[in-house]
Amino acid sequence: MTQPADVWLDRGINTSHTRPDLDHVRIHGHDLGFLRVGQGPAILLIHGIAGSSRTWEPVIPLLARDHTVVAPDLVGHGSSSKPSGDYSLGAQASMMRDLLTILDIERVTVVGQSFGGGVAMQFSYQFPDSCDRLVLVGSGGLGREVSWLLRLLSVPGVEYVLPVLFPGFVRDWGNGMFRFLHRAGFRNARAVEMWRAYSSLMESENRRAFARTLGGVVDPGGQSVTAMDRLYLAARMPTLIVWGDRDNIIPVSHAHAAHAAIPSSRLEIIEGAGHFPHVEEPVRFAQILADFMRTTEPSVFTPAELRELLLAVIEDD
């Protein structure tokens, strides 16, 4: 298979870091960074908390061979604005809809990882007419359990302690260490992704946005929001669930629970992968996603069908 950097070149993209620069658009007074590349059916890639569009670097060129790929930095993350505003799942989903409207993209297969999975589910719920398929990757919002670290960081007032936990001088040391290990041939994609998230919190505005975002979905007892009571609405939408069997952030049991709640869904467990299967096993991930898109038809979900589903649940109650 063509390697990611080769695909960038095949697309005529000139970049010294195997990826093009992000574009920016101003929406509701806030800058939103995004990457758009490729041609074909559109895929929207939504990253997790404390992440950015960079998390999708290993798979974007593979997917861009046959698809239009859009990978934004969510508000409060990456190169996007970090206002003192609404970081809820609904607000982020609405921003995604507005971005697609500006880009003149009517429908997408929406792919969300971790917190981005919650945004993806919210997007499919709020804007079913814009959603061809739903893909959940190590997704949040499917059960109470979550890592002890995220529960600890959700304690009220923890943002005032974060500067001690994430001192700026550590970033240069850590970056140098990762460069040394990379040159020496020791490469761990999962560790690199975790370091990116950690090092991003050394900036004060990133810490504030992180605390507001995390506080909306996690409390000291675990995840505080759930989509399980609404997953029946996805029964008529092609849905793919991808998880690493060694995910120590959100347990793989959530994948099985979501699959059981959406009988028509497709479940793919990637052996040996953790919370970032798209980074740890990019070729396998791209193959799974491409096959899913090739073998399913885009959702056609009418208001009448939505009413029918909602009424059926009321009658069951």
Short mmCIF file of C-alpha atoms in Angstrom, two decimals:
data_model
loop_
_atom_site.label_atom_id
_atom_site.label_comp_id
_atom_site.label_asym_id
_atom_site.label_seq_id
_atom_site.Cartn_x
_atom_site.Cartn_y
_atom_site.Cartn_z
CA MET A 1 0.00 0.00 0.00
CA THR A 2 1.17 3.54 -0.75
CA GLN A 3 2.68 5.17 2.33
CA PRO A 4 1.06 8.32 3.81
CA ALA A 5 3.78 10.73 2.68
CA ASP A 6 3.58 9.35 -0.86
CA VAL A 7 -0.15 9.98 -0.96
CA TRP A 8 0.36 13.62 -0.01
CA LEU A 9 2.70 13.92 -2.99
CA ASP A 10 0.26 12.04 -5.24
CA ARG A 11 -2.31 14.71 -4.38
CA GLY A 12 0.08 17.47 -5.38
CA ILE A 13 0.44 18.73 -1.82
CA ASN A 14 3.77 20.36 -1.12
CA THR A 15 4.73 20.14 2.56
CA SER A 16 7.91 19.64 4.55
CA HIS A 17 6.11 17.81 7.37
CA THR A 18 4.16 15.25 5.30
CA ARG A 19 0.99 17.29 5.73
CA PRO A 20 -0.35 20.58 4.37
CA ASP A 21 -0.87 23.62 6.55
CA LEU A 22 -4.24 24.05 8.19
CA ASP A 23 -6.69 26.51 6.71
CA HIS A 24 -8.70 28.78 9.00
CA VAL A 25 -12.21 30.12 8.85
CA ARG A 26 -13.98 32.51 11.20
CA ILE A 27 -17.30 31.22 12.54
CA HIS A 28 -19.37 33.20 15.04
CA GLY A 29 -16.34 35.37 15.75
CA HIS A 30 -14.02 32.43 16.47
CA ASP A 31 -11.17 31.05 14.34
CA LEU A 32 -11.50 27.39 13.44
CA GLY A 33 -8.52 25.52 12.02
CA PHE A 34 -9.14 22.67 9.63
CA LEU A 35 -7.52 20.47 7.03
CA ARG A 36 -9.30 19.57 3.80
CA VAL A 37 -7.72 17.23 1.29
CA GLY A 38 -8.72 14.69 -1.35
CA GLN A 39 -11.77 14.16 -3.53
CA GLY A 40 -14.77 11.89 -3.28
CA PRO A 41 -17.37 11.07 -0.62
CA ALA A 42 -16.68 13.26 2.40
CA ILE A 43 -15.31 12.08 5.75
CA LEU A 44 -15.30 14.34 8.83
CA LEU A 45 -12.64 13.33 11.39
CA ILE A 46 -13.21 14.63 14.94
CA HIS A 47 -10.40 14.30 17.49
CA GLY A 48 -10.55 13.76 21.24
CA ILE A 49 -10.08 16.02 24.25
CA ALA A 50 -6.70 17.78 24.50
CA GLY A 51 -6.06 16.58 20.95
CA SER A 52 -6.12 18.19 17.54
CA SER A 53 -6.42 17.33 13.86
CA ARG A 54 -2.80 16.12 14.05
CA THR A 55 -4.00 12.88 15.62
CA TRP A 56 -5.36 11.86 12.20
CA GLU A 57 -2.05 12.41 10.35
CA PRO A 58 -1.30 8.70 9.85
CA VAL A 59 -4.65 7.92 8.20
CA ILE A 60 -5.58 11.11 6.34
CA PRO A 61 -3.40 10.46 3.26
CA LEU A 62 -4.63 6.87 3.09
CA LEU A 63 -8.26 7.98 3.19
CA ALA A 64 -7.68 10.96 0.88
CA ARG A 65 -6.89 8.64 -2.02
CA ASP A 66 -10.63 8.15 -2.59
CA HIS A 67 -12.39 10.61 -0.29
CA THR A 68 -12.65 14.25 0.66
CA VAL A 69 -11.25 14.35 4.18
CA VAL A 70 -12.00 17.21 6.57
CA ALA A 71 -10.15 17.22 9.90
CA PRO A 72 -10.85 20.25 12.12
CA ASP A 73 -9.34 21.46 15.36
CA LEU A 74 -12.34 21.65 17.69
CA VAL A 75 -12.93 24.98 19.41
CA GLY A 76 -10.65 25.08 22.45
CA HIS A 77 -8.11 22.77 20.81
CA GLY A 78 -5.13 22.93 18.46
CA SER A 79 -4.97 26.09 16.35
CA SER A 80 -8.62 27.04 16.91
CA SER A 81 -9.81 29.81 19.22
CA LYS A 82 -10.08 29.09 22.93
CA PRO A 83 -12.80 31.46 24.13
CA SER A 84 -14.51 31.52 27.49
CA GLY A 85 -17.60 29.94 26.03
CA ASP A 86 -19.60 26.82 25.43
CA TYR A 87 -17.57 23.63 24.97
CA SER A 88 -20.50 21.26 25.17
CA LEU A 89 -21.03 18.37 22.77
CA GLY A 90 -23.97 20.19 21.21
CA ALA A 91 -22.01 23.39 20.65
CA GLN A 92 -19.11 21.50 19.07
CA ALA A 93 -21.51 19.54 16.82
CA SER A 94 -23.14 22.78 15.69
CA MET A 95 -19.72 24.22 14.86
CA MET A 96 -19.00 21.15 12.73
CA ARG A 97 -22.28 21.66 10.85
CA ASP A 98 -21.44 25.32 10.26
CA LEU A 99 -17.93 24.44 9.03
CA LEU A 100 -19.34 21.95 6.53
CA THR A 101 -21.87 24.54 5.36
CA ILE A 102 -19.10 27.03 4.68
CA LEU A 103 -17.12 24.35 2.82
CA ASP A 104 -20.23 23.54 0.76
CA ILE A 105 -20.22 19.92 1.91
CA GLU A 106 -23.76 18.66 2.31
CA ARG A 107 -23.20 15.19 3.77
CA VAL A 108 -20.38 13.35 5.52
CA THR A 109 -19.44 10.11 7.15
CA VAL A 110 -18.63 11.43 10.62
CA VAL A 111 -15.80 9.75 12.53
CA GLY A 112 -15.21 10.63 16.17
CA GLN A 113 -12.52 9.42 18.58
CA SER A 114 -12.89 9.61 22.39
CA PHE A 115 -14.55 12.99 23.18
CA GLY A 116 -14.90 13.38 19.41
CA GLY A 117 -17.10 10.28 19.42
CA GLY A 118 -19.51 12.13 21.67
CA VAL A 119 -19.45 15.07 19.27
CA ALA A 120 -20.03 12.68 16.35
CA MET A 121 -23.05 11.09 18.05
CA GLN A 122 -24.43 14.52 18.86
CA PHE A 123 -23.88 15.58 15.23
CA SER A 124 -25.76 12.55 13.91
CA TYR A 125 -28.58 13.23 16.39
CA GLN A 126 -28.90 16.96 15.71
CA PHE A 127 -28.24 16.86 11.96
CA PRO A 128 -29.26 13.44 10.57
CA ASP A 129 -29.80 14.98 7.13
CA SER A 130 -26.07 15.77 7.02
CA CYS A 131 -24.83 12.40 8.24
CA ASP A 132 -24.25 9.47 5.87
CA ARG A 133 -22.67 7.15 8.44
CA LEU A 134 -21.49 7.20 12.04
CA VAL A 135 -18.09 5.85 13.12
CA LEU A 136 -17.12 5.67 16.81
CA VAL A 137 -13.47 5.12 17.76
CA GLY A 138 -12.78 4.49 21.44
CA SER A 139 -15.73 6.78 21.97
CA GLY A 140 -16.84 8.58 25.08
CA GLY A 141 -20.48 8.77 26.11
CA LEU A 142 -21.17 5.03 26.13
CA GLY A 143 -20.76 4.19 29.81
CA ARG A 144 -19.72 5.55 33.18
CA GLU A 145 -16.22 4.04 33.34
CA VAL A 146 -13.23 6.16 32.35
CA SER A 147 -9.58 6.33 33.41
CA TRP A 148 -8.74 7.45 36.93
CA LEU A 149 -6.61 10.29 35.55
CA LEU A 150 -9.51 11.94 33.72
CA ARG A 151 -11.69 11.53 36.81
CA LEU A 152 -8.98 13.18 38.90
CA LEU A 153 -8.60 16.05 36.44
CA SER A 154 -12.36 16.68 36.53
CA VAL A 155 -12.33 17.63 40.24
CA PRO A 156 -13.71 21.20 40.58
CA GLY A 157 -10.93 23.76 40.85
CA VAL A 158 -8.27 21.45 39.43
CA GLU A 159 -7.48 23.99 36.69
CA TYR A 160 -5.72 26.06 39.37
CA VAL A 161 -3.44 23.10 40.11
CA LEU A 162 -2.75 22.25 36.46
CA PRO A 163 0.19 24.70 36.12
CA VAL A 164 2.00 22.61 38.75
CA LEU A 165 1.12 19.33 37.02
CA PHE A 166 2.04 20.63 33.56
CA PRO A 167 5.06 22.97 33.96
CA GLY A 168 6.23 24.55 30.73
CA PHE A 169 9.90 23.60 31.10
CA VAL A 170 9.02 19.90 30.87
CA ARG A 171 7.83 20.32 27.27
CA ASP A 172 11.26 21.09 25.81
CA TRP A 173 12.80 18.20 27.74
CA GLY A 174 10.08 15.80 26.60
CA ASN A 175 10.24 16.89 22.97
CA GLY A 176 13.99 16.40 22.98
CA MET A 177 13.64 12.96 24.51
CA PHE A 178 11.08 11.87 21.90
CA ARG A 179 13.32 13.14 19.10
CA PHE A 180 16.24 11.18 20.51
CA LEU A 181 14.19 7.97 20.84
CA HIS A 182 12.83 8.42 17.31
CA ARG A 183 16.32 8.75 15.85
CA ALA A 184 17.40 5.71 17.86
CA GLY A 185 14.61 3.66 16.32
CA PHE A 186 12.37 3.44 19.40
CA ARG A 187 8.91 4.46 18.27
CA ASN A 188 5.68 4.17 20.21
CA ALA A 189 2.72 5.81 18.49
CA ARG A 190 0.52 5.58 21.58
CA ALA A 191 3.12 7.31 23.77
CA VAL A 192 3.61 10.08 21.19
CA GLU A 193 -0.12 10.76 21.09
CA MET A 194 -0.34 10.88 24.89
CA TRP A 195 2.64 13.24 24.99
CA ARG A 196 0.98 15.57 22.49
CA ALA A 197 -2.06 15.82 24.74
CA TYR A 198 0.07 16.31 27.85
CA SER A 199 2.33 18.95 26.31
CA SER A 200 -0.65 20.93 24.96
CA LEU A 201 -1.77 21.54 28.55
CA MET A 202 1.37 23.49 29.31
CA GLU A 203 -0.29 26.54 27.68
CA SER A 204 -2.61 28.44 30.01
CA GLU A 205 -5.39 29.00 27.47
CA ASN A 206 -5.32 25.31 26.56
CA ARG A 207 -5.64 24.35 30.23
CA ARG A 208 -8.69 26.58 30.67
CA ALA A 209 -10.38 25.14 27.58
CA PHE A 210 -9.47 21.59 28.68
CA ALA A 211 -10.99 22.09 32.13
CA ARG A 212 -14.23 23.50 30.69
CA THR A 213 -14.47 20.71 28.11
CA LEU A 214 -13.69 17.87 30.50
CA GLY A 215 -16.01 19.24 33.17
CA GLY A 216 -18.90 18.98 30.74
CA VAL A 217 -18.53 15.24 30.19
CA VAL A 218 -16.63 13.78 33.18
CA ASP A 219 -16.96 14.13 36.94
CA PRO A 220 -14.95 12.45 39.74
CA GLY A 221 -17.23 9.40 39.48
CA GLY A 222 -16.72 8.88 35.76
CA GLN A 223 -18.40 9.98 32.54
CA SER A 224 -21.36 12.20 33.33
CA VAL A 225 -23.09 12.08 29.94
CA THR A 226 -24.37 9.08 28.04
CA ALA A 227 -25.83 8.43 24.63
CA MET A 228 -26.97 4.92 25.48
CA ASP A 229 -30.60 6.00 25.89
CA ARG A 230 -30.62 7.40 22.34
CA LEU A 231 -28.60 4.83 20.45
CA TYR A 232 -31.78 3.22 19.15
CA LEU A 233 -32.03 6.24 16.83
CA ALA A 234 -28.88 5.00 15.08
CA ALA A 235 -30.55 1.72 14.11
CA ARG A 236 -31.25 3.03 10.61
CA MET A 237 -27.89 4.73 10.18
CA PRO A 238 -24.84 2.68 9.13
CA THR A 239 -22.71 2.61 12.27
CA LEU A 240 -19.16 1.33 12.77
CA ILE A 241 -17.59 0.88 16.20
CA VAL A 242 -13.78 0.58 16.34
CA TRP A 243 -11.88 -0.06 19.56
CA GLY A 244 -8.47 -1.17 20.72
CA ASP A 245 -8.58 -4.21 22.99
CA ARG A 246 -5.93 -2.59 25.21
CA ASP A 247 -7.69 0.74 25.68
CA ASN A 248 -6.92 1.89 29.24
CA ILE A 249 -8.78 5.19 28.91
CA ILE A 250 -12.26 3.93 28.01
CA PRO A 251 -12.80 0.17 28.41
CA VAL A 252 -13.54 -2.03 25.43
CA SER A 253 -16.68 -3.24 27.22
CA HIS A 254 -18.28 0.03 26.09
CA ALA A 255 -17.79 -1.05 22.47
CA HIS A 256 -19.67 -4.28 23.09
CA ALA A 257 -22.46 -2.45 24.94
CA ALA A 258 -22.91 0.03 22.08
CA HIS A 259 -22.86 -2.78 19.53
CA ALA A 260 -25.61 -4.58 21.45
CA ALA A 261 -27.65 -1.36 21.61
CA ILE A 262 -27.35 -0.93 17.82
CA PRO A 263 -27.94 -4.44 16.43
CA SER A 264 -27.27 -3.29 12.86
CA SER A 265 -23.87 -1.83 13.76
CA ARG A 266 -20.50 -3.26 12.77
CA LEU A 267 -17.92 -3.89 15.52
CA GLU A 268 -14.16 -4.03 14.90
CA ILE A 269 -11.79 -4.72 17.79
CA ILE A 270 -8.15 -4.10 16.87
CA GLU A 271 -5.90 -6.42 18.83
CA GLY A 272 -2.91 -4.86 20.53
CA ALA A 273 -4.18 -1.30 20.07
CA GLY A 274 -4.97 1.12 22.87
CA HIS A 275 -7.02 4.31 22.90
CA PHE A 276 -5.66 5.52 19.54
CA PRO A 277 -6.14 2.68 17.02
CA HIS A 278 -6.03 5.16 14.12
CA VAL A 279 -2.50 6.13 15.22
CA GLU A 280 -1.28 2.76 16.43
CA GLU A 281 -2.61 0.74 13.46
CA PRO A 282 -3.28 3.34 10.74
CA VAL A 283 -3.26 1.02 7.74
CA ARG A 284 -5.61 -1.44 9.42
CA PHE A 285 -7.86 1.40 10.56
CA ALA A 286 -8.00 2.94 7.08
CA GLN A 287 -8.82 -0.45 5.57
CA ILE A 288 -11.67 -0.99 8.04
CA LEU A 289 -13.14 2.46 7.42
CA ALA A 290 -12.79 2.27 3.63
CA ASP A 291 -14.43 -1.16 3.56
CA PHE A 292 -17.28 0.07 5.76
CA MET A 293 -17.94 2.98 3.43
CA ARG A 294 -17.70 0.81 0.35
CA THR A 295 -20.12 -1.83 1.64
CA THR A 296 -22.83 0.39 3.16
CA GLU A 297 -25.28 2.83 1.66
CA PRO A 298 -25.57 6.38 3.02
CA SER A 299 -28.32 6.92 5.55
CA VAL A 300 -31.65 8.28 4.38
CA PHE A 301 -33.39 9.33 7.58
CA THR A 302 -36.61 11.26 7.11
CA PRO A 303 -38.52 13.28 9.74
CA ALA A 304 -41.35 10.76 9.42
CA GLU A 305 -38.98 7.90 10.32
CA LEU A 306 -37.65 9.85 13.30
CA ARG A 307 -41.19 10.43 14.54
CA GLU A 308 -41.95 6.75 14.10
CA LEU A 309 -38.95 5.72 16.20
CA LEU A 310 -39.71 8.23 18.95
CA LEU A 311 -43.35 7.19 19.15
CA ALA A 312 -42.39 3.49 19.27
CA VAL A 313 -40.27 4.12 22.36
CA ILE A 314 -43.10 6.08 24.02
CA GLU A 315 -45.50 3.19 23.40
CA ASP A 316 -42.98 0.68 24.82
CA ASP A 317 -42.73 2.77 27.99
#
